């Protein structure tokens, strides 16, 4: 085969492998999105649970990036603590080694037609005949799995002809090993897939193009190269997303350093262990075992260090948390998974509502408009961020239930916005300065009933009966105040201009309270439906 044709064959094999991996990952992620959410939420109670969850889900989805996105989404949504997220991420590194075993035990052993063609055929039929998002997504995953094996077969054919024309750098010296690690990291960055880089290393070793140690160094580099995507995702991200990405980078770099330090010894020990376990002496199998072993070693090293790492990360990236106008839960990394995006949005909307109620409380105190201007600017910035986030959601992959949840969330947001606007309107009018008599008592009862209602809105969990009673009490107090104002205006005790301003102010306060109650009721109903 001519060099040009050989390189074209190699590029085609890589392209098919990446396309198949992408289709398989996206399909499984969409088919198992809600299940992925439930598994991670329920299985992160302890380190062992979180570690096992990350390993299992990554092995099933065949993409550590997809599970990293899910973990970041749960941290952003407040459903998963940073400590639990770290162990999920450590588990994804171990679970991602399943790709090595698939390539070593299946991709390099079977005739491609045996597995790939049936998978592509069944997958396309499911994709075209799928009447639901889940079945269609599963079809894409199966077809992607088949294309992945086609890509492996083409890589094998390409590497079979490479030894006569190309000499990849070999050597076992320190500089050679570092160069090989760098090459593996660069391949992963360029192809945006550590799985593709590892497949290249395994097929090259199986075809005799690389010795075991240089191929192992390439795999270490591929493991480190996955941090590039995490670093990109952290740019402009929320504080918790940055902390999660930083943990992923620290773990991968530390694990890689350990693997490089123990490289020669570990390969020798694993060769003997493989023989004892009865594993085939093929280079690819030996390298798959190496890939799994050094990631497990990384987990063992991190076991006593995780608590200190969590505390250190929590002290970092705090500048954004001090600015309320910057979203704390919305992050681009969750946009690809609609269920996670809606979870993050729900937390941000709840934070929006807390600021709106704070504005209402300040307006009840008689604060002037200048005092509320900062909070008003904050909710304005948050509203723009929420609007942008919703517009960028993956609507094509959104289930009907998730779409309905999104619609209810947007309705809740409108109620919070109305609360803030009416609080601002009330603050723009001078507070009532009641004189003597009935007006003093009517005004005091309205303010007291409004504060009791706000206390019920801020309570967790909500007591629907108490909230309804507080709302009725506020409405009655408002009507009493309104009648008293009108009567005193008619009698001349209060100037007509003062009466009208007071009526407008208290009408705005009443309207703000009613909108806050509607927002709270919607939020509770949404929580009950999703649980």
mmCIF file of N, CA and C in Angstrom, residues 202-298:
data_model
loop_
_atom_site.group_PDB
_atom_site.id
_atom_site.type_symbol
_atom_site.label_atom_id
_atom_site.label_comp_id
_atom_site.label_asym_id
_atom_site.label_seq_id
_atom_site.Cartn_x
_atom_site.Cartn_y
_atom_site.Cartn_z
ATOM 1 N N UNK A 202 -2.680 0.306 21.641
ATOM 2 C CA UNK A 202 -2.888 -1.143 21.730
ATOM 3 C C UNK A 202 -2.712 -1.834 20.387
ATOM 4 N N UNK A 203 -3.281 -1.237 19.340
ATOM 5 C CA UNK A 203 -3.162 -1.855 18.013
ATOM 6 C C UNK A 203 -1.727 -1.779 17.504
ATOM 7 N N UNK A 204 -1.029 -0.692 17.837
ATOM 8 C CA UNK A 204 0.381 -0.582 17.428
ATOM 9 C C UNK A 204 1.224 -1.636 18.148
ATOM 10 N N UNK A 205 0.960 -1.839 19.429
ATOM 11 C CA UNK A 205 1.708 -2.851 20.174
ATOM 12 C C UNK A 205 1.379 -4.250 19.672
ATOM 13 N N UNK A 206 0.100 -4.481 19.397
ATOM 14 C CA UNK A 206 -0.311 -5.805 18.912
ATOM 15 C C UNK A 206 0.291 -6.099 17.541
ATOM 16 N N UNK A 207 0.463 -5.040 16.730
ATOM 17 C CA UNK A 207 1.026 -5.230 15.392
ATOM 18 C C UNK A 207 2.533 -5.217 15.354
ATOM 19 N N UNK A 208 3.190 -5.060 16.501
ATOM 20 C CA UNK A 208 4.644 -5.085 16.546
ATOM 21 C C UNK A 208 5.299 -3.759 16.267
ATOM 22 N N UNK A 209 4.521 -2.703 16.130
ATOM 23 C CA UNK A 209 5.091 -1.395 15.838
ATOM 24 C C UNK A 209 5.688 -0.751 17.084
ATOM 25 N N UNK A 210 5.173 -1.102 18.252
ATOM 26 C CA UNK A 210 5.661 -0.555 19.516
ATOM 27 C C UNK A 210 5.951 -1.683 20.493
ATOM 28 N N UNK A 211 7.019 -1.493 21.269
ATOM 29 C CA UNK A 211 7.267 -2.403 22.385
ATOM 30 C C UNK A 211 6.290 -2.082 23.514
ATOM 31 N N UNK A 212 6.234 -2.967 24.496
ATOM 32 C CA UNK A 212 5.259 -2.813 25.578
ATOM 33 C C UNK A 212 5.474 -1.525 26.378
ATOM 34 N N UNK A 213 6.734 -1.200 26.695
ATOM 35 C CA UNK A 213 6.966 -0.047 27.552
ATOM 36 C C UNK A 213 6.627 1.277 26.870
ATOM 37 N N UNK A 214 7.058 1.519 25.621
ATOM 38 C CA UNK A 214 6.626 2.754 24.949
ATOM 39 C C UNK A 214 5.102 2.837 24.792
ATOM 40 N N UNK A 215 4.464 1.704 24.499
ATOM 41 C CA UNK A 215 3.003 1.719 24.375
ATOM 42 C C UNK A 215 2.355 2.063 25.710
ATOM 43 N N UNK A 216 2.907 1.539 26.816
ATOM 44 C CA UNK A 216 2.386 1.852 28.147
ATOM 45 C C UNK A 216 2.552 3.335 28.452
ATOM 46 N N UNK A 217 3.692 3.904 28.050
ATOM 47 C CA UNK A 217 3.913 5.343 28.267
ATOM 48 C C UNK A 217 2.899 6.168 27.480
ATOM 49 N N UNK A 218 2.571 5.724 26.253
ATOM 50 C CA UNK A 218 1.536 6.413 25.478
ATOM 51 C C UNK A 218 0.186 6.379 26.203
ATOM 52 N N UNK A 219 -0.138 5.250 26.808
ATOM 53 C CA UNK A 219 -1.405 5.120 27.535
ATOM 54 C C UNK A 219 -1.428 6.061 28.741
ATOM 55 N N UNK A 220 -0.298 6.176 29.452
ATOM 56 C CA UNK A 220 -0.219 7.120 30.566
ATOM 57 C C UNK A 220 -0.482 8.539 30.062
ATOM 58 N N UNK A 221 0.145 8.875 28.933
ATOM 59 C CA UNK A 221 -0.064 10.201 28.358
ATOM 60 C C UNK A 221 -1.512 10.435 27.965
ATOM 61 N N UNK A 222 -2.160 9.393 27.415
ATOM 62 C CA UNK A 222 -3.572 9.519 27.044
ATOM 63 C C UNK A 222 -4.425 9.775 28.279
ATOM 64 N N UNK A 223 -4.073 9.113 29.375
ATOM 65 C CA UNK A 223 -4.807 9.309 30.635
ATOM 66 C C UNK A 223 -4.689 10.753 31.119
ATOM 67 N N UNK A 224 -3.491 11.314 30.991
ATOM 68 C CA UNK A 224 -3.268 12.712 31.397
ATOM 69 C C UNK A 224 -3.929 13.666 30.411
ATOM 70 N N UNK A 225 -3.936 13.308 29.137
ATOM 71 C CA UNK A 225 -4.496 14.184 28.112
ATOM 72 C C UNK A 225 -5.981 14.455 28.271
ATOM 73 N N UNK A 226 -6.679 13.572 28.987
ATOM 74 C CA UNK A 226 -8.120 13.803 29.198
ATOM 75 C C UNK A 226 -8.373 15.046 30.033
ATOM 76 N N UNK A 227 -7.360 15.512 30.775
ATOM 77 C CA UNK A 227 -7.555 16.688 31.619
ATOM 78 C C UNK A 227 -7.698 17.967 30.798
ATOM 79 N N UNK A 228 -7.270 17.928 29.529
ATOM 80 C CA UNK A 228 -7.368 19.126 28.687
ATOM 81 C C UNK A 228 -8.819 19.558 28.529
ATOM 82 N N UNK A 229 -9.708 18.570 28.308
ATOM 83 C CA UNK A 229 -11.123 18.900 28.162
ATOM 84 C C UNK A 229 -11.692 19.452 29.469
ATOM 85 N N UNK A 230 -11.255 18.881 30.590
ATOM 86 C CA UNK A 230 -11.718 19.381 31.891
ATOM 87 C C UNK A 230 -11.233 20.814 32.124
ATOM 88 N N UNK A 231 -9.994 21.093 31.720
ATOM 89 C CA UNK A 231 -9.460 22.450 31.881
ATOM 90 C C UNK A 231 -10.233 23.444 31.026
ATOM 91 N N UNK A 232 -10.574 23.055 29.804
ATOM 92 C CA UNK A 232 -11.371 23.936 28.944
ATOM 93 C C UNK A 232 -12.750 24.180 29.554
ATOM 94 N N UNK A 233 -13.351 23.111 30.086
ATOM 95 C CA UNK A 233 -14.687 23.239 30.670
ATOM 96 C C UNK A 233 -14.678 24.156 31.882
ATOM 97 N N UNK A 234 -13.527 24.276 32.561
ATOM 98 C CA UNK A 234 -13.449 25.091 33.774
ATOM 99 C C UNK A 234 -13.350 26.581 33.472
ATOM 100 N N UNK A 235 -13.010 26.937 32.230
ATOM 101 C CA UNK A 235 -12.876 28.357 31.876
ATOM 102 C C UNK A 235 -14.256 29.003 31.909
ATOM 103 N N UNK A 236 -14.424 29.995 32.758
ATOM 104 C CA UNK A 236 -15.703 30.684 32.872
ATOM 105 C C UNK A 236 -16.792 29.882 33.547
ATOM 106 N N UNK A 237 -16.436 28.740 34.140
ATOM 107 C CA UNK A 237 -17.447 27.878 34.747
ATOM 108 C C UNK A 237 -17.736 28.319 36.181
ATOM 109 N N UNK A 238 -18.728 27.668 36.806
ATOM 110 C CA UNK A 238 -19.078 27.969 38.179
ATOM 111 C C UNK A 238 -17.966 27.496 39.118
ATOM 112 N N UNK A 239 -17.925 28.019 40.343
ATOM 113 C CA UNK A 239 -16.863 27.599 41.273
ATOM 114 C C UNK A 239 -16.817 26.093 41.493
ATOM 115 N N UNK A 240 -17.964 25.464 41.680
ATOM 116 C CA UNK A 240 -17.949 24.019 41.914
ATOM 117 C C UNK A 240 -17.481 23.258 40.680
ATOM 118 N N UNK A 241 -17.820 23.752 39.500
ATOM 119 C CA UNK A 241 -17.338 23.110 38.276
ATOM 120 C C UNK A 241 -15.817 23.221 38.188
ATOM 121 N N UNK A 242 -15.282 24.373 38.571
ATOM 122 C CA UNK A 242 -13.827 24.546 38.558
ATOM 123 C C UNK A 242 -13.158 23.616 39.567
ATOM 124 N N UNK A 243 -13.769 23.493 40.744
ATOM 125 C CA UNK A 243 -13.196 22.604 41.762
ATOM 126 C C UNK A 243 -13.205 21.155 41.279
ATOM 127 N N UNK A 244 -14.307 20.761 40.656
ATOM 128 C CA UNK A 244 -14.411 19.392 40.155
ATOM 129 C C UNK A 244 -13.379 19.137 39.064
ATOM 130 N N UNK A 245 -13.235 20.104 38.143
ATOM 131 C CA UNK A 245 -12.243 19.963 37.068
ATOM 132 C C UNK A 245 -10.827 19.924 37.645
ATOM 133 N N UNK A 246 -10.571 20.751 38.653
ATOM 134 C CA UNK A 246 -9.242 20.757 39.272
ATOM 135 C C UNK A 246 -8.940 19.405 39.918
ATOM 136 N N UNK A 247 -9.945 18.802 40.564
ATOM 137 C CA UNK A 247 -9.742 17.485 41.181
ATOM 138 C C UNK A 247 -9.420 16.440 40.121
ATOM 139 N N UNK A 248 -10.117 16.520 38.988
ATOM 140 C CA UNK A 248 -9.861 15.578 37.893
ATOM 141 C C UNK A 248 -8.428 15.719 37.380
ATOM 142 N N UNK A 249 -7.969 16.954 37.228
ATOM 143 C CA UNK A 249 -6.608 17.201 36.740
ATOM 144 C C UNK A 249 -5.577 16.696 37.746
ATOM 145 N N UNK A 250 -5.788 17.016 39.028
ATOM 146 C CA UNK A 250 -4.838 16.590 40.067
ATOM 147 C C UNK A 250 -4.737 15.073 40.113
ATOM 148 N N UNK A 251 -5.877 14.396 40.073
ATOM 149 C CA UNK A 251 -5.866 12.939 40.133
ATOM 150 C C UNK A 251 -5.138 12.347 38.928
ATOM 151 N N UNK A 252 -5.450 12.835 37.729
ATOM 152 C CA UNK A 252 -4.852 12.262 36.515
ATOM 153 C C UNK A 252 -3.349 12.488 36.464
ATOM 154 N N UNK A 253 -2.908 13.697 36.844
ATOM 155 C CA UNK A 253 -1.474 13.997 36.815
ATOM 156 C C UNK A 253 -0.741 13.181 37.876
ATOM 157 N N UNK A 254 -1.310 13.090 39.081
ATOM 158 C CA UNK A 254 -0.683 12.310 40.144
ATOM 159 C C UNK A 254 -0.605 10.832 39.774
ATOM 160 N N UNK A 255 -1.693 10.306 39.220
ATOM 161 C CA UNK A 255 -1.709 8.907 38.806
ATOM 162 C C UNK A 255 -0.683 8.654 37.707
ATOM 163 N N UNK A 256 -0.604 9.580 36.754
ATOM 164 C CA UNK A 256 0.382 9.439 35.681
ATOM 165 C C UNK A 256 1.801 9.454 36.201
ATOM 166 N N UNK A 257 2.088 10.329 37.180
ATOM 167 C CA UNK A 257 3.434 10.393 37.754
ATOM 168 C C UNK A 257 3.800 9.080 38.454
ATOM 169 N N UNK A 258 2.828 8.513 39.165
ATOM 170 C CA UNK A 258 3.070 7.229 39.835
ATOM 171 C C UNK A 258 3.346 6.137 38.800
ATOM 172 N N UNK A 259 2.537 6.135 37.719
ATOM 173 C CA UNK A 259 2.696 5.107 36.688
ATOM 174 C C UNK A 259 4.054 5.217 35.996
ATOM 175 N N UNK A 260 4.498 6.454 35.729
ATOM 176 C CA UNK A 260 5.815 6.639 35.087
ATOM 177 C C UNK A 260 6.930 6.166 36.018
ATOM 178 N N UNK A 261 6.813 6.499 37.309
ATOM 179 C CA UNK A 261 7.849 6.117 38.269
ATOM 180 C C UNK A 261 7.969 4.597 38.403
ATOM 181 N N UNK A 262 6.838 3.900 38.274
ATOM 182 C CA UNK A 262 6.832 2.442 38.466
ATOM 183 C C UNK A 262 6.749 1.680 37.143
ATOM 184 N N UNK A 263 6.952 2.369 36.019
ATOM 185 C CA UNK A 263 6.647 1.807 34.706
ATOM 186 C C UNK A 263 7.315 0.446 34.461
ATOM 187 N N UNK A 264 8.624 0.394 34.521
ATOM 188 C CA UNK A 264 9.337 -0.852 34.185
ATOM 189 C C UNK A 264 8.981 -1.969 35.168
ATOM 190 N N UNK A 265 8.998 -1.625 36.468
ATOM 191 C CA UNK A 265 8.686 -2.642 37.477
ATOM 192 C C UNK A 265 7.256 -3.148 37.337
ATOM 193 N N UNK A 266 6.324 -2.221 37.085
ATOM 194 C CA UNK A 266 4.909 -2.587 37.014
ATOM 195 C C UNK A 266 4.630 -3.495 35.817
ATOM 196 N N UNK A 267 5.256 -3.196 34.675
ATOM 197 C CA UNK A 267 5.052 -4.045 33.493
ATOM 198 C C UNK A 267 5.564 -5.460 33.739
ATOM 199 N N UNK A 268 6.741 -5.558 34.390
ATOM 200 C CA UNK A 268 7.275 -6.878 34.693
ATOM 201 C C UNK A 268 6.396 -7.651 35.653
ATOM 202 N N UNK A 269 5.911 -6.968 36.710
ATOM 203 C CA UNK A 269 5.053 -7.626 37.696
ATOM 204 C C UNK A 269 3.735 -8.057 37.071
ATOM 205 N N UNK A 270 3.199 -7.233 36.173
ATOM 206 C CA UNK A 270 1.913 -7.559 35.545
ATOM 207 C C UNK A 270 2.055 -8.707 34.551
ATOM 208 N N UNK A 271 3.229 -8.835 33.928
ATOM 209 C CA UNK A 271 3.458 -9.976 33.038
ATOM 210 C C UNK A 271 3.375 -11.283 33.822
ATOM 211 N N UNK A 272 4.022 -11.290 34.977
ATOM 212 C CA UNK A 272 3.969 -12.492 35.825
ATOM 213 C C UNK A 272 2.563 -12.722 36.364
ATOM 214 N N UNK A 273 1.883 -11.634 36.762
ATOM 215 C CA UNK A 273 0.524 -11.768 37.281
ATOM 216 C C UNK A 273 -0.419 -12.269 36.197
ATOM 217 N N UNK A 274 -0.253 -11.771 34.978
ATOM 218 C CA UNK A 274 -1.101 -12.222 33.868
ATOM 219 C C UNK A 274 -0.930 -13.700 33.587
ATOM 220 N N UNK A 275 0.308 -14.160 33.656
ATOM 221 C CA UNK A 275 0.560 -15.590 33.457
ATOM 222 C C UNK A 275 -0.081 -16.411 34.567
ATOM 223 N N UNK A 276 -0.007 -15.885 35.807
ATOM 224 C CA UNK A 276 -0.602 -16.600 36.942
ATOM 225 C C UNK A 276 -2.117 -16.658 36.819
ATOM 226 N N UNK A 277 -2.701 -15.590 36.238
ATOM 227 C CA UNK A 277 -4.156 -15.544 36.077
ATOM 228 C C UNK A 277 -4.631 -16.255 34.821
ATOM 229 N N UNK A 278 -3.710 -16.705 33.993
ATOM 230 C CA UNK A 278 -4.077 -17.407 32.777
ATOM 231 C C UNK A 278 -4.495 -16.495 31.642
ATOM 232 N N UNK A 279 -4.129 -15.192 31.725
ATOM 233 C CA UNK A 279 -4.463 -14.270 30.642
ATOM 234 C C UNK A 279 -3.552 -14.522 29.447
ATOM 235 N N UNK A 280 -4.077 -14.242 28.267
ATOM 236 C CA UNK A 280 -3.298 -14.429 27.049
ATOM 237 C C UNK A 280 -2.067 -13.533 27.085
ATOM 238 N N UNK A 281 -0.923 -14.012 26.596
ATOM 239 C CA UNK A 281 0.303 -13.217 26.645
ATOM 240 C C UNK A 281 0.349 -12.096 25.604
ATOM 241 N N UNK A 282 -0.759 -11.832 24.917
ATOM 242 C CA UNK A 282 -0.778 -10.804 23.880
ATOM 243 C C UNK A 282 -0.438 -9.439 24.479
ATOM 244 N N UNK A 283 0.338 -8.607 23.743
ATOM 245 C CA UNK A 283 0.717 -7.278 24.260
ATOM 246 C C UNK A 283 -0.490 -6.427 24.641
ATOM 247 N N UNK A 284 -1.557 -6.492 23.848
ATOM 248 C CA UNK A 284 -2.722 -5.656 24.126
ATOM 249 C C UNK A 284 -3.357 -6.007 25.467
ATOM 250 N N UNK A 285 -3.424 -7.295 25.782
ATOM 251 C CA UNK A 285 -4.002 -7.722 27.065
ATOM 252 C C UNK A 285 -3.134 -7.246 28.226
ATOM 253 N N UNK A 286 -1.849 -7.369 28.058
ATOM 254 C CA UNK A 286 -0.917 -6.916 29.094
ATOM 255 C C UNK A 286 -1.054 -5.411 29.328
ATOM 256 N N UNK A 287 -1.218 -4.645 28.260
ATOM 257 C CA UNK A 287 -1.351 -3.195 28.383
ATOM 258 C C UNK A 287 -2.701 -2.806 28.998
ATOM 259 N N UNK A 288 -3.760 -3.544 28.676
ATOM 260 C CA UNK A 288 -5.059 -3.272 29.289
ATOM 261 C C UNK A 288 -4.983 -3.474 30.802
ATOM 262 N N UNK A 289 -4.288 -4.535 31.209
ATOM 263 C CA UNK A 289 -4.107 -4.803 32.640
ATOM 264 C C UNK A 289 -3.286 -3.681 33.285
ATOM 265 N N UNK A 290 -2.281 -3.180 32.580
ATOM 266 C CA UNK A 290 -1.470 -2.065 33.071
ATOM 267 C C UNK A 290 -2.324 -0.815 33.253
ATOM 268 N N UNK A 291 -3.161 -0.524 32.262
ATOM 269 C CA UNK A 291 -4.031 0.653 32.311
ATOM 270 C C UNK A 291 -4.939 0.610 33.539
ATOM 271 N N UNK A 292 -5.542 -0.542 33.793
ATOM 272 C CA UNK A 292 -6.428 -0.684 34.954
ATOM 273 C C UNK A 292 -5.644 -0.567 36.254
ATOM 274 N N UNK A 293 -4.481 -1.212 36.304
ATOM 275 C CA UNK A 293 -3.714 -1.277 37.554
ATOM 276 C C UNK A 293 -3.246 0.095 38.012
ATOM 277 N N UNK A 294 -2.704 0.909 37.097
ATOM 278 C CA UNK A 294 -2.166 2.177 37.581
ATOM 279 C C UNK A 294 -3.277 3.156 37.965
ATOM 280 N N UNK A 295 -4.470 3.003 37.383
ATOM 281 C CA UNK A 295 -5.597 3.842 37.835
ATOM 282 C C UNK A 295 -6.089 3.412 39.213
ATOM 283 N N UNK A 296 -6.075 2.098 39.462
ATOM 284 C CA UNK A 296 -6.437 1.604 40.800
ATOM 285 C C UNK A 296 -5.417 2.080 41.825
ATOM 286 N N UNK A 297 -4.133 2.075 41.461
ATOM 287 C CA UNK A 297 -3.105 2.584 42.359
ATOM 288 C C UNK A 297 -3.342 4.061 42.688
ATOM 289 N N UNK A 298 -3.768 4.824 41.682
ATOM 290 C CA UNK A 298 -4.082 6.233 41.909
ATOM 291 C C UNK A 298 -5.194 6.408 42.930
#
